Tab-separated table of C-alpha atoms and ligand atoms in Angstrom:
chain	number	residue	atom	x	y	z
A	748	UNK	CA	-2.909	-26.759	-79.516
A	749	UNK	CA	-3.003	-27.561	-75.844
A	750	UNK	CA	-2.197	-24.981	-73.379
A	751	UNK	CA	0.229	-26.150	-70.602
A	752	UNK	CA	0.837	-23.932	-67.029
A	753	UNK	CA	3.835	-22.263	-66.978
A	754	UNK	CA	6.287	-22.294	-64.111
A	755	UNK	CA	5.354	-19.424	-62.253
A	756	UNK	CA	1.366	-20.160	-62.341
A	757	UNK	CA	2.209	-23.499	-61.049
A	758	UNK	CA	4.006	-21.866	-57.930
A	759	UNK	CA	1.436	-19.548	-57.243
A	760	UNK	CA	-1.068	-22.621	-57.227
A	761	UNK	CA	1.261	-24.310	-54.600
A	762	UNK	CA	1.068	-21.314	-52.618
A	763	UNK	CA	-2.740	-20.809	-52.807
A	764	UNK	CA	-2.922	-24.329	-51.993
A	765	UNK	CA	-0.617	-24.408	-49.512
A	766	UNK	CA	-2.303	-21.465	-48.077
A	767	UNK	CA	-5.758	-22.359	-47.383
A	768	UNK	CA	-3.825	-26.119	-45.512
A	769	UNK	CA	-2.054	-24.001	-43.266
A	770	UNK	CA	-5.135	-22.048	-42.327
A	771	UNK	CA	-6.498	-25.775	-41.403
A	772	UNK	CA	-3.414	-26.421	-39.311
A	773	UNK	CA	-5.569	-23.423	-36.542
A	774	UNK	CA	-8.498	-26.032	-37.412
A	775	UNK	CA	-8.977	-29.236	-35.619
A	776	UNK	CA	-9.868	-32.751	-37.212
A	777	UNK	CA	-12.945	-33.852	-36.169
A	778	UNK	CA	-13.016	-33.648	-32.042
A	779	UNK	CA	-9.555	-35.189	-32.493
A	780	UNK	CA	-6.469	-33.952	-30.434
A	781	UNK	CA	-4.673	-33.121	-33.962
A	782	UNK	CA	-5.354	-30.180	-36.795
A	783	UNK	CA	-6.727	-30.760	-40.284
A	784	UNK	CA	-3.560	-30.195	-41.598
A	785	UNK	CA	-1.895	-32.946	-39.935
A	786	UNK	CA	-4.552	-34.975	-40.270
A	787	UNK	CA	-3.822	-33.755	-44.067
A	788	UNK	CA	0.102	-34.895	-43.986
A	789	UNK	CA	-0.565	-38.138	-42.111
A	790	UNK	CA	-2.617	-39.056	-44.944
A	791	UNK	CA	-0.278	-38.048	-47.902
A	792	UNK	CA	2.678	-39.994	-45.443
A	793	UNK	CA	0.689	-42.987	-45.619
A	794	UNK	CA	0.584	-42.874	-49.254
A	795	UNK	CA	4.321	-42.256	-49.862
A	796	UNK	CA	5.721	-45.219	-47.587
A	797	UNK	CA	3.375	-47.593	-49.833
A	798	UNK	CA	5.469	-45.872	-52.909
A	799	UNK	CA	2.062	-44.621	-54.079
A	800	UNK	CA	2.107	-42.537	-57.830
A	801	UNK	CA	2.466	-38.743	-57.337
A	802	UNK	CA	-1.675	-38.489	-58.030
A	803	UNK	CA	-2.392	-40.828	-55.094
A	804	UNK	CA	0.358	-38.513	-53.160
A	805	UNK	CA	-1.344	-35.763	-54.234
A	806	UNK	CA	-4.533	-36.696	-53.895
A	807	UNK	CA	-3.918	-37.958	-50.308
A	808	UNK	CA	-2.269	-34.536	-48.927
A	809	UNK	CA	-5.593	-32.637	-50.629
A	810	UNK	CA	-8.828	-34.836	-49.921
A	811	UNK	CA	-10.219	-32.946	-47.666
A	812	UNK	CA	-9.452	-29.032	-49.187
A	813	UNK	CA	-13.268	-28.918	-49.738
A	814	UNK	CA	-14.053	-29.005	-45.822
A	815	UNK	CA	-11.491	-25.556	-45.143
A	816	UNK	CA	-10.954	-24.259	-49.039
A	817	UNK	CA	-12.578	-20.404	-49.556
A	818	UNK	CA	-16.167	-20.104	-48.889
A	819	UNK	CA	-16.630	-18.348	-51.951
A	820	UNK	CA	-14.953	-20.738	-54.010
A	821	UNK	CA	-16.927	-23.342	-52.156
A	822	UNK	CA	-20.409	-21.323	-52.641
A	823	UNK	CA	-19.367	-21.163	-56.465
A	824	UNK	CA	-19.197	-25.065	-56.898
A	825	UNK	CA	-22.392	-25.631	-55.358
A	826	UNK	CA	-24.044	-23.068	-57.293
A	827	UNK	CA	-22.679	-24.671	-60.302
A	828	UNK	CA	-23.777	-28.452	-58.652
A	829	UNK	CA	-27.742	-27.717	-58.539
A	830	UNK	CA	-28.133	-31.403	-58.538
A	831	UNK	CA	-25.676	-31.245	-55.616
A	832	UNK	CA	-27.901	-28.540	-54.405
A	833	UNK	CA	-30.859	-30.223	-54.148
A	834	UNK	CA	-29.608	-33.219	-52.161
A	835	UNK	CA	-28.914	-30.497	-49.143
A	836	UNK	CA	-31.575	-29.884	-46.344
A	837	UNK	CA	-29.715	-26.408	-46.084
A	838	UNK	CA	-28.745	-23.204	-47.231
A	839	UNK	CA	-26.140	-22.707	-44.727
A	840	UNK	CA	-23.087	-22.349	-46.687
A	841	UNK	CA	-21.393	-24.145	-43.559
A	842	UNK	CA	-23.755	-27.200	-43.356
A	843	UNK	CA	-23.787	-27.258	-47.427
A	844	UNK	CA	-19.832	-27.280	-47.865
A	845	UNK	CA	-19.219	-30.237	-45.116
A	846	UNK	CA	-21.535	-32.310	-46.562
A	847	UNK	CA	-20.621	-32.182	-49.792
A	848	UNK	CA	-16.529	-31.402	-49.018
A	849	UNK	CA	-15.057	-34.497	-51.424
A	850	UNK	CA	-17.319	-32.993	-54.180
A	851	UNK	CA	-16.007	-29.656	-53.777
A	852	UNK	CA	-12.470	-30.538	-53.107
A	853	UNK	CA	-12.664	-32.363	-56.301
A	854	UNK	CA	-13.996	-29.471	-58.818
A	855	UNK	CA	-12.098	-27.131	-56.774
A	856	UNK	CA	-8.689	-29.189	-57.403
A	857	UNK	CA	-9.826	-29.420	-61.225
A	858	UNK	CA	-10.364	-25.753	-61.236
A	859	UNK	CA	-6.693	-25.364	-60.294
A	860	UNK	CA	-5.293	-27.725	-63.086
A	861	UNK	CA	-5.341	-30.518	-61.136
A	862	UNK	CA	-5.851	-33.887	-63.057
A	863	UNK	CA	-8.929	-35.999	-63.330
A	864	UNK	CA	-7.269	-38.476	-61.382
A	865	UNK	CA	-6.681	-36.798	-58.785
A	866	UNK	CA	-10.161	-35.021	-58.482
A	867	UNK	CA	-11.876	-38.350	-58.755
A	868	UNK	CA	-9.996	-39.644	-56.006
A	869	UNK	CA	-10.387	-36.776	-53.504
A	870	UNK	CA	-13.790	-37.034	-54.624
A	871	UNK	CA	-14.103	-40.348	-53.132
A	872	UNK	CA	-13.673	-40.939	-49.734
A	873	UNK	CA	-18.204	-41.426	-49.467
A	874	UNK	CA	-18.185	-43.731	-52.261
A	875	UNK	CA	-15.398	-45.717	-51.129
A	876	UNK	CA	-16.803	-45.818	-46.929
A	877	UNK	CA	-20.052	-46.621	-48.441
A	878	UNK	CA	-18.033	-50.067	-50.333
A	879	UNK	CA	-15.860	-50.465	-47.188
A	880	UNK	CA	-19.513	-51.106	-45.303
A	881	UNK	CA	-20.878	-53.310	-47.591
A	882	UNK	CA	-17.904	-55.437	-48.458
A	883	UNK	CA	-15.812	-55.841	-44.685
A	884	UNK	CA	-17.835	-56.219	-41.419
A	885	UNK	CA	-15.009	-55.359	-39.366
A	886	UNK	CA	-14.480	-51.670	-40.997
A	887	UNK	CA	-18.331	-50.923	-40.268
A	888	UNK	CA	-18.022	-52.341	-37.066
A	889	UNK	CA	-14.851	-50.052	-36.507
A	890	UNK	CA	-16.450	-46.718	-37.463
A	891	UNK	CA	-16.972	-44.351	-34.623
A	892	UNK	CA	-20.545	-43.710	-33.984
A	893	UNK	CA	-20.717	-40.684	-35.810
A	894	UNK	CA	-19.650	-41.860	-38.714
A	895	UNK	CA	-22.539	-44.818	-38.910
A	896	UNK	CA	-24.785	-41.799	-38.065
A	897	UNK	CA	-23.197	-40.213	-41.125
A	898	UNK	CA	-23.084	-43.351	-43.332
A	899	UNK	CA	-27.261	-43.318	-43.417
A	900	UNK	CA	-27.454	-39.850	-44.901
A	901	UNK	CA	-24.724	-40.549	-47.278
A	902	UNK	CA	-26.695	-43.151	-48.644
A	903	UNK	CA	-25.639	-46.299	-46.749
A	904	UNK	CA	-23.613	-49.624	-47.444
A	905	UNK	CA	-23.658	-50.273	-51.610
A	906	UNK	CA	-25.895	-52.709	-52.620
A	907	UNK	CA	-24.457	-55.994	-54.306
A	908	UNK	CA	-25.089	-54.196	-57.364
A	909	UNK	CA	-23.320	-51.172	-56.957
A	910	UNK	CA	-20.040	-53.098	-54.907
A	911	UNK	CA	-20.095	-54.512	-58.522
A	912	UNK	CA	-20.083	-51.607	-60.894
A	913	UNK	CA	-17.622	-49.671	-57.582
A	914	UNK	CA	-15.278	-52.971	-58.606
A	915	UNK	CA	-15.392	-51.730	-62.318
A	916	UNK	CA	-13.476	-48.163	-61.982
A	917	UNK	CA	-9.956	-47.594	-62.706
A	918	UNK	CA	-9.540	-46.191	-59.639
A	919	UNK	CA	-11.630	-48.747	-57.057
A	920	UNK	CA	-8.505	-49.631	-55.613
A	921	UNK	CA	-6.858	-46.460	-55.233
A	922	UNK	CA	-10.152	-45.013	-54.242
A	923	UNK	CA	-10.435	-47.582	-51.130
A	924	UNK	CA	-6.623	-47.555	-50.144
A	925	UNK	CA	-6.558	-44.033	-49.563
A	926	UNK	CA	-9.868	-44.009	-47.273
A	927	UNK	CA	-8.179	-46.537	-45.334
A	928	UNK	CA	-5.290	-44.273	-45.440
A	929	UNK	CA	-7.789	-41.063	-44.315
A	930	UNK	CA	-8.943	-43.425	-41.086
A	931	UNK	CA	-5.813	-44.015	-39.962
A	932	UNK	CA	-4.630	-40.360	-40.082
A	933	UNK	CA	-5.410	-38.927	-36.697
A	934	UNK	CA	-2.572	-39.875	-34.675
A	935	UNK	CA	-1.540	-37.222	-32.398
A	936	UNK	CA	1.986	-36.304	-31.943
A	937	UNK	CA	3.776	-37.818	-34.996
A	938	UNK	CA	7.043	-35.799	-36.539
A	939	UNK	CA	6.316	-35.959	-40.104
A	940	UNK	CA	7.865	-33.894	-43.087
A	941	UNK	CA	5.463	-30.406	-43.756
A	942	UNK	CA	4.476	-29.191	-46.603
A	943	UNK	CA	7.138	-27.638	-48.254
A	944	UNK	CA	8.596	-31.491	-48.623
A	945	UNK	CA	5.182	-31.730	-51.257
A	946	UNK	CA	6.356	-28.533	-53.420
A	947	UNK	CA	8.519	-30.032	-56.243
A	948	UNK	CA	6.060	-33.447	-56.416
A	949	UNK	CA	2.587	-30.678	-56.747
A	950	UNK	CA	4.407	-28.366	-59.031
A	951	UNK	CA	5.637	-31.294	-61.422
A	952	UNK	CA	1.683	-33.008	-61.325
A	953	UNK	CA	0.279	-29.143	-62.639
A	954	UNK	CA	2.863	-28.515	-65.386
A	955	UNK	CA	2.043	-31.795	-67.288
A	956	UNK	CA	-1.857	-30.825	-66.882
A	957	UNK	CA	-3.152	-28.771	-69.788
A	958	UNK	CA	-5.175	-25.823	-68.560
A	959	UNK	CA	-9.043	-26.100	-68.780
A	960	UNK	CA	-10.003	-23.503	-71.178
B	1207	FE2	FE1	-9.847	-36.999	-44.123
């Protein structure tokens, strides 16, 4: 028989959740003029007025938990990812946990009782720049300069081949909306709903997900 989460275990993940995004409302977004956690709620806004499922909701207010989520819980997944690992030039728990944040926000989500869904799709915001690059000369050509810095460590624009098999997931479309969604999201001074407005939809998502045993 599958275990389900029970009410109260679903509000304490809120709050732990909740938690470590307020801590990255004191952080800001990338040498932007706005926090990570607006940069956080823009996103999951974005998602809503296109009527997006709960998991793309979801998935859009959390994608980038694994750049300000615990260290520990951070050093924990990358012990457990040693082919992660090895991909790293350094030990620096820092330098380690921003370039591989999607990947840790994604087994850090599952850890909580997230779903698959919505792992894979936090988990995908490299994957889905790298198809962006290949497939639509005016996104490269719209990336700050940082970011095309970025893009050649991360493995560069897919290859015919792999914009193919990208094209095959469930989730390709999902997957690219909601990086378009994450470039978007660093507009400074909107008036958007906080949090709290994301309780009921979170708590709903975990108590349908049976617990990892
Ligand atoms: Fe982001």
């Amino acid at each position: 028989m599958t275990a389900l989460p029970d009410l109260n275990m679903a509000k304490h993940t809120v709050a732990s959740i909740f938690a470590v995004l307020e801590e990255g409302s004191k952080k800001e977004y990338l040498g932007e003029d706005i926090s990570q956690l607006e940069h956080s709620l823009q996103t999951a806004q974005q998602a809503r007025d296109a009527q997006a499922d709960d998991e793309t909701v979801i998935a859009a207010l959390l994608h980038d938990i694994g750049q300000f989520c615990d260290r520990q819980a951070a050093m924990d997944i990358m012990a457990e990812a040693s082919d992660l690992q090895d991909k790293t030039e350094s030990t620096s728990t820092v330098k380690v946990g921003v370039k591989g944040h999607e990947y840790i926000g994604g087994q850090y989500l599952r850890k909580l009782g997230f779903s698959e869904n919505v792992a894979q799709l936090v988990e995908a915001h490299v994957v889905a720049k790298r198809y962006l690059t290949a497939t639509d000369r005016a996104y490269y050509d719209g990336l700050s300069s940082a970011s095309k810095a970025s893009l050649k460590y991360q493995g560069g624009p897919f290859s015919e081949d792999q914009v193919k098999e990208f094209e095959r997931d469930p989730l390709f479309r999902k997957k690219v909306q909601l990086r378009l969604w994450d470039d978007k999201a660093k507009v400074v001074g909107l008036d958007l709903p906080g949090l709290a407005s994301y309780k009921d939809t979170i708590i709903g998502h975990l108590l349908k997900e049976p617990l990892q045993q």
